[in-house]
Amino acid sequence: QVQLVESGGGLVQAGGSLRLSCAASGHSFGHYYMGWFRQPPGKEREFVAGIDSAVGNTYYGDSVKGRFTISKDNAKDTVYLQMNSLKPEDTAVYYCAVDRLITAMLNNGPLDAWGQGTLVTVSS
């Protein structure tokens, strides 16, 4: 059974930075994508970023391009989301996810597995 464990959320002031981590275990996918989604209070879940497990191609949602960077440590099977220049509208529960198809991620699921979520709060 695939398990995704997120960490790194918290409270930060606008303009600040945070780094989220997500460690994966229990899967046997040969080629897969890991990514991040977020759900702001009272809003729909949206795709934030994704990364290819093999060649490292990256994908970003329009609202975070140029501010967020996704990266992956294959040895640890861990994906990171470096979030810079944070804005109050970035406040959300951030979820890690994994799937064998990037199209599934870009279309907002359903996906093979989800993490439990970590709260990021950006104060103005």
C-alpha atoms as an extended CHARMM CRD file, in Angstrom:
* protein
*
       124  EXT
         1         1  GLN       CA              0.0000000000        0.0000000000        0.0000000000  PROA      1               0.0000000000
         2         2  VAL       CA              1.3880000000        3.3790000000       -1.0050000000  PROA      2               0.0000000000
         3         3  GLN       CA              2.0530000000        5.7790000000        1.8380000000  PROA      3               0.0000000000
         4         4  LEU       CA              2.8690000000        9.4660000000        1.4930000000  PROA      4               0.0000000000
         5         5  VAL       CA              3.9880000000       11.4090000000        4.5500000000  PROA      5               0.0000000000
         6         6  GLU       CA              4.1450000000       15.1880000000        4.3100000000  PROA      6               0.0000000000
         7         7  SER       CA              5.9480000000       17.6440000000        6.5470000000  PROA      7               0.0000000000
         8         8  GLY       CA              7.0300000000       21.2690000000        6.5970000000  PROA      8               0.0000000000
         9         9  GLY       CA              3.8130000000       23.2390000000        6.7930000000  PROA      9               0.0000000000
        10        10  GLY       CA              3.3240000000       26.1280000000        9.1840000000  PROA      10              0.0000000000
        11        11  LEU       CA              2.7470000000       29.8350000000        9.5940000000  PROA      11              0.0000000000
        12        12  VAL       CA              4.7970000000       32.3460000000        7.6240000000  PROA      12              0.0000000000
        13        13  GLN       CA              4.5330000000       36.0310000000        6.8320000000  PROA      13              0.0000000000
        14        14  ALA       CA              3.8180000000       37.2510000000        3.3330000000  PROA      14              0.0000000000
        15        15  GLY       CA              7.0080000000       37.3710000000        1.2930000000  PROA      15              0.0000000000
        16        16  GLY       CA              8.5480000000       34.5390000000        3.2750000000  PROA      16              0.0000000000
        17        17  SER       CA              9.4730000000       30.9880000000        2.3100000000  PROA      17              0.0000000000
        18        18  LEU       CA              8.6470000000       27.4400000000        3.3390000000  PROA      18              0.0000000000
        19        19  ARG       CA              9.7410000000       24.0250000000        2.1260000000  PROA      19              0.0000000000
        20        20  LEU       CA              7.4000000000       21.0620000000        2.1350000000  PROA      20              0.0000000000
        21        21  SER       CA              8.5910000000       17.4620000000        2.0280000000  PROA      21              0.0000000000
        22        22  CYS       CA              6.7800000000       14.2880000000        1.0880000000  PROA      22              0.0000000000
        23        23  ALA       CA              8.2800000000       10.8390000000        1.5900000000  PROA      23              0.0000000000
        24        24  ALA       CA              6.8130000000        7.9550000000       -0.4040000000  PROA      24              0.0000000000
        25        25  SER       CA              6.8980000000        4.2760000000        0.4940000000  PROA      25              0.0000000000
        26        26  GLY       CA              5.1700000000        1.0000000000       -0.3090000000  PROA      26              0.0000000000
        27        27  HSD       CA              4.8460000000        1.4140000000       -4.0420000000  PROA      27              0.0000000000
        28        28  SER       CA              6.3570000000       -0.5110000000       -6.9190000000  PROA      28              0.0000000000
        29        29  PHE       CA              5.6920000000        1.9170000000       -9.7160000000  PROA      29              0.0000000000
        30        30  GLY       CA              8.3690000000        1.7630000000      -12.3790000000  PROA      30              0.0000000000
        31        31  HSD       CA              7.7020000000        5.2090000000      -13.7590000000  PROA      31              0.0000000000
        32        32  TYR       CA              5.5410000000        7.6830000000      -11.9090000000  PROA      32              0.0000000000
        33        33  TYR       CA              4.8940000000       11.2810000000      -11.0640000000  PROA      33              0.0000000000
        34        34  MET       CA              4.8450000000       12.8980000000       -7.6700000000  PROA      34              0.0000000000
        35        35  GLY       CA              3.1760000000       16.2010000000       -7.1150000000  PROA      35              0.0000000000
        36        36  TRP       CA              1.5230000000       18.7420000000       -4.8860000000  PROA      36              0.0000000000
        37        37  PHE       CA             -2.0290000000       19.9970000000       -4.7440000000  PROA      37              0.0000000000
        38        38  ARG       CA             -3.6240000000       22.5280000000       -2.4600000000  PROA      38              0.0000000000
        39        39  GLN       CA             -7.0820000000       23.3310000000       -1.2020000000  PROA      39              0.0000000000
        40        40  PRO       CA             -7.6520000000       26.8560000000        0.1300000000  PROA      40              0.0000000000
        41        41  PRO       CA            -10.4110000000       27.3370000000        2.7100000000  PROA      41              0.0000000000
        42        42  GLY       CA            -13.8040000000       27.0990000000        1.0240000000  PROA      42              0.0000000000
        43        43  LYS       CA            -12.3430000000       26.5100000000       -2.4250000000  PROA      43              0.0000000000
        44        44  GLU       CA            -11.7200000000       23.6470000000       -4.8070000000  PROA      44              0.0000000000
        45        45  ARG       CA             -8.5230000000       21.6210000000       -4.7950000000  PROA      45              0.0000000000
        46        46  GLU       CA             -6.0030000000       22.7400000000       -7.4060000000  PROA      46              0.0000000000
        47        47  PHE       CA             -2.8480000000       21.3470000000       -8.9530000000  PROA      47              0.0000000000
        48        48  VAL       CA              0.3250000000       23.0850000000       -7.7840000000  PROA      48              0.0000000000
        49        49  ALA       CA              3.3100000000       21.2000000000       -9.1780000000  PROA      49              0.0000000000
        50        50  GLY       CA              4.4250000000       17.7930000000      -10.4270000000  PROA      50              0.0000000000
        51        51  ILE       CA              7.6740000000       16.0300000000      -11.2710000000  PROA      51              0.0000000000
        52        52  ASP       CA              8.6060000000       13.0100000000      -13.3660000000  PROA      52              0.0000000000
        53        53  SER       CA             10.3500000000       10.2340000000      -11.4070000000  PROA      53              0.0000000000
        54        54  ALA       CA             12.7010000000        9.3670000000      -14.2550000000  PROA      54              0.0000000000
        55        55  VAL       CA             13.9220000000       12.4160000000      -16.1570000000  PROA      55              0.0000000000
        56        56  GLY       CA             12.7920000000       15.0790000000      -13.7090000000  PROA      56              0.0000000000
        57        57  ASN       CA             10.4820000000       17.0290000000      -15.9910000000  PROA      57              0.0000000000
        58        58  THR       CA              8.5040000000       19.5300000000      -13.9410000000  PROA      58              0.0000000000
        59        59  TYR       CA              5.0040000000       20.9510000000      -14.2510000000  PROA      59              0.0000000000
        60        60  TYR       CA              3.4790000000       23.9570000000      -12.4680000000  PROA      60              0.0000000000
        61        61  GLY       CA              0.1180000000       25.5480000000      -11.9570000000  PROA      61              0.0000000000
        62        62  ASP       CA             -0.1280000000       29.0800000000      -13.3330000000  PROA      62              0.0000000000
        63        63  SER       CA             -0.5610000000       30.6880000000       -9.9160000000  PROA      63              0.0000000000
        64        64  VAL       CA              2.7900000000       29.4370000000       -8.5960000000  PROA      64              0.0000000000
        65        65  LYS       CA              5.0750000000       29.6180000000      -11.6320000000  PROA      65              0.0000000000
        66        66  GLY       CA              8.2450000000       31.5320000000      -10.8480000000  PROA      66              0.0000000000
        67        67  ARG       CA              7.6930000000       31.3110000000       -7.0670000000  PROA      67              0.0000000000
        68        68  PHE       CA              7.5150000000       27.5880000000       -6.2790000000  PROA      68              0.0000000000
        69        69  THR       CA             10.0230000000       24.9030000000       -7.2160000000  PROA      69              0.0000000000
        70        70  ILE       CA              9.4400000000       21.1670000000       -7.0850000000  PROA      70              0.0000000000
        71        71  SER       CA             12.3580000000       18.7740000000       -6.7810000000  PROA      71              0.0000000000
        72        72  LYS       CA             12.9280000000       15.1210000000       -5.9680000000  PROA      72              0.0000000000
        73        73  ASP       CA             15.5020000000       12.9680000000       -4.2160000000  PROA      73              0.0000000000
        74        74  ASN       CA             15.1820000000        9.5740000000       -5.8920000000  PROA      74              0.0000000000
        75        75  ALA       CA             17.4050000000        7.8610000000       -3.3400000000  PROA      75              0.0000000000
        76        76  LYS       CA             14.9930000000        8.8650000000       -0.5840000000  PROA      76              0.0000000000
        77        77  ASP       CA             11.8810000000        8.7190000000       -2.7830000000  PROA      77              0.0000000000
        78        78  THR       CA             11.0440000000       12.1280000000       -1.4300000000  PROA      78              0.0000000000
        79        79  VAL       CA              9.6340000000       15.1490000000       -3.2140000000  PROA      79              0.0000000000
        80        80  TYR       CA             10.0690000000       18.7250000000       -2.0640000000  PROA      80              0.0000000000
        81        81  LEU       CA              8.1810000000       21.9360000000       -2.7230000000  PROA      81              0.0000000000
        82        82  GLN       CA             10.1880000000       25.0940000000       -2.1560000000  PROA      82              0.0000000000
        83        83  MET       CA              7.7690000000       27.9760000000       -1.8070000000  PROA      83              0.0000000000
        84        84  ASN       CA              9.1390000000       31.5050000000       -2.0750000000  PROA      84              0.0000000000
        85        85  SER       CA              7.5150000000       34.9400000000       -2.1580000000  PROA      85              0.0000000000
        86        86  LEU       CA              4.4980000000       33.5120000000       -0.3750000000  PROA      86              0.0000000000
        87        87  LYS       CA              1.2230000000       35.3980000000       -0.5300000000  PROA      87              0.0000000000
        88        88  PRO       CA             -1.8420000000       35.2320000000        1.7170000000  PROA      88              0.0000000000
        89        89  GLU       CA             -3.7100000000       33.5690000000       -1.1600000000  PROA      89              0.0000000000
        90        90  ASP       CA             -1.2490000000       30.6610000000       -0.9160000000  PROA      90              0.0000000000
        91        91  THR       CA             -2.8730000000       29.7400000000        2.3850000000  PROA      91              0.0000000000
        92        92  ALA       CA             -4.2180000000       26.2060000000        1.9980000000  PROA      92              0.0000000000
        93        93  VAL       CA             -3.8860000000       22.5950000000        3.0000000000  PROA      93              0.0000000000
        94        94  TYR       CA             -1.1760000000       21.1780000000        0.7570000000  PROA      94              0.0000000000
        95        95  TYR       CA             -1.4160000000       17.5560000000       -0.3160000000  PROA      95              0.0000000000
        96        96  CYS       CA              1.2370000000       15.3160000000       -1.7830000000  PROA      96              0.0000000000
        97        97  ALA       CA              0.1310000000       12.8210000000       -4.4240000000  PROA      97              0.0000000000
        98        98  VAL       CA              1.5200000000       10.1340000000       -6.6960000000  PROA      98              0.0000000000
        99        99  ASP       CA              0.2480000000        8.7270000000       -9.9710000000  PROA      99              0.0000000000
       100       100  ARG       CA              1.5240000000        6.8560000000      -12.9860000000  PROA      100             0.0000000000
       101       101  LEU       CA              0.0350000000        9.4080000000      -15.3980000000  PROA      101             0.0000000000
       102       102  ILE       CA              0.8090000000       13.1290000000      -15.5370000000  PROA      102             0.0000000000
       103       103  THR       CA             -2.5220000000       13.6670000000      -17.2700000000  PROA      103             0.0000000000
       104       104  ALA       CA             -4.2890000000       12.4340000000      -14.1420000000  PROA      104             0.0000000000
       105       105  MET       CA             -2.4330000000       15.0160000000      -12.0550000000  PROA      105             0.0000000000
       106       106  LEU       CA             -2.9860000000       17.8510000000      -14.4820000000  PROA      106             0.0000000000
       107       107  ASN       CA             -6.6840000000       16.9600000000      -14.5450000000  PROA      107             0.0000000000
       108       108  ASN       CA             -6.8880000000       17.0080000000      -10.7330000000  PROA      108             0.0000000000
       109       109  GLY       CA             -7.2940000000       13.2750000000      -10.1870000000  PROA      109             0.0000000000
       110       110  PRO       CA             -8.3910000000       10.6900000000       -9.2660000000  PROA      110             0.0000000000
       111       111  LEU       CA             -4.8730000000        9.6180000000       -8.3700000000  PROA      111             0.0000000000
       112       112  ASP       CA             -3.1360000000        6.4840000000       -7.1160000000  PROA      112             0.0000000000
       113       113  ALA       CA             -2.4110000000        7.8560000000       -3.6370000000  PROA      113             0.0000000000
       114       114  TRP       CA             -2.6710000000       10.9880000000       -1.5030000000  PROA      114             0.0000000000
       115       115  GLY       CA             -0.9440000000       12.2230000000        1.5990000000  PROA      115             0.0000000000
       116       116  GLN       CA             -2.7950000000       13.4130000000        4.6740000000  PROA      116             0.0000000000
       117       117  GLY       CA             -2.1420000000       17.0880000000        3.9930000000  PROA      117             0.0000000000
       118       118  THR       CA             -0.1790000000       19.8140000000        5.7350000000  PROA      118             0.0000000000
       119       119  LEU       CA             -1.4720000000       23.3030000000        6.4920000000  PROA      119             0.0000000000
       120       120  VAL       CA              0.3270000000       26.3570000000        5.1770000000  PROA      120             0.0000000000
       121       121  THR       CA             -0.8370000000       29.7070000000        6.5100000000  PROA      121             0.0000000000
       122       122  VAL       CA              0.5170000000       32.9590000000        5.0760000000  PROA      122             0.0000000000
       123       123  SER       CA             -0.2210000000       36.0550000000        7.1190000000  PROA      123             0.0000000000
       124       124  SER       CA             -0.4350000000       39.5200000000        5.5900000000  PROA      124             0.0000000000
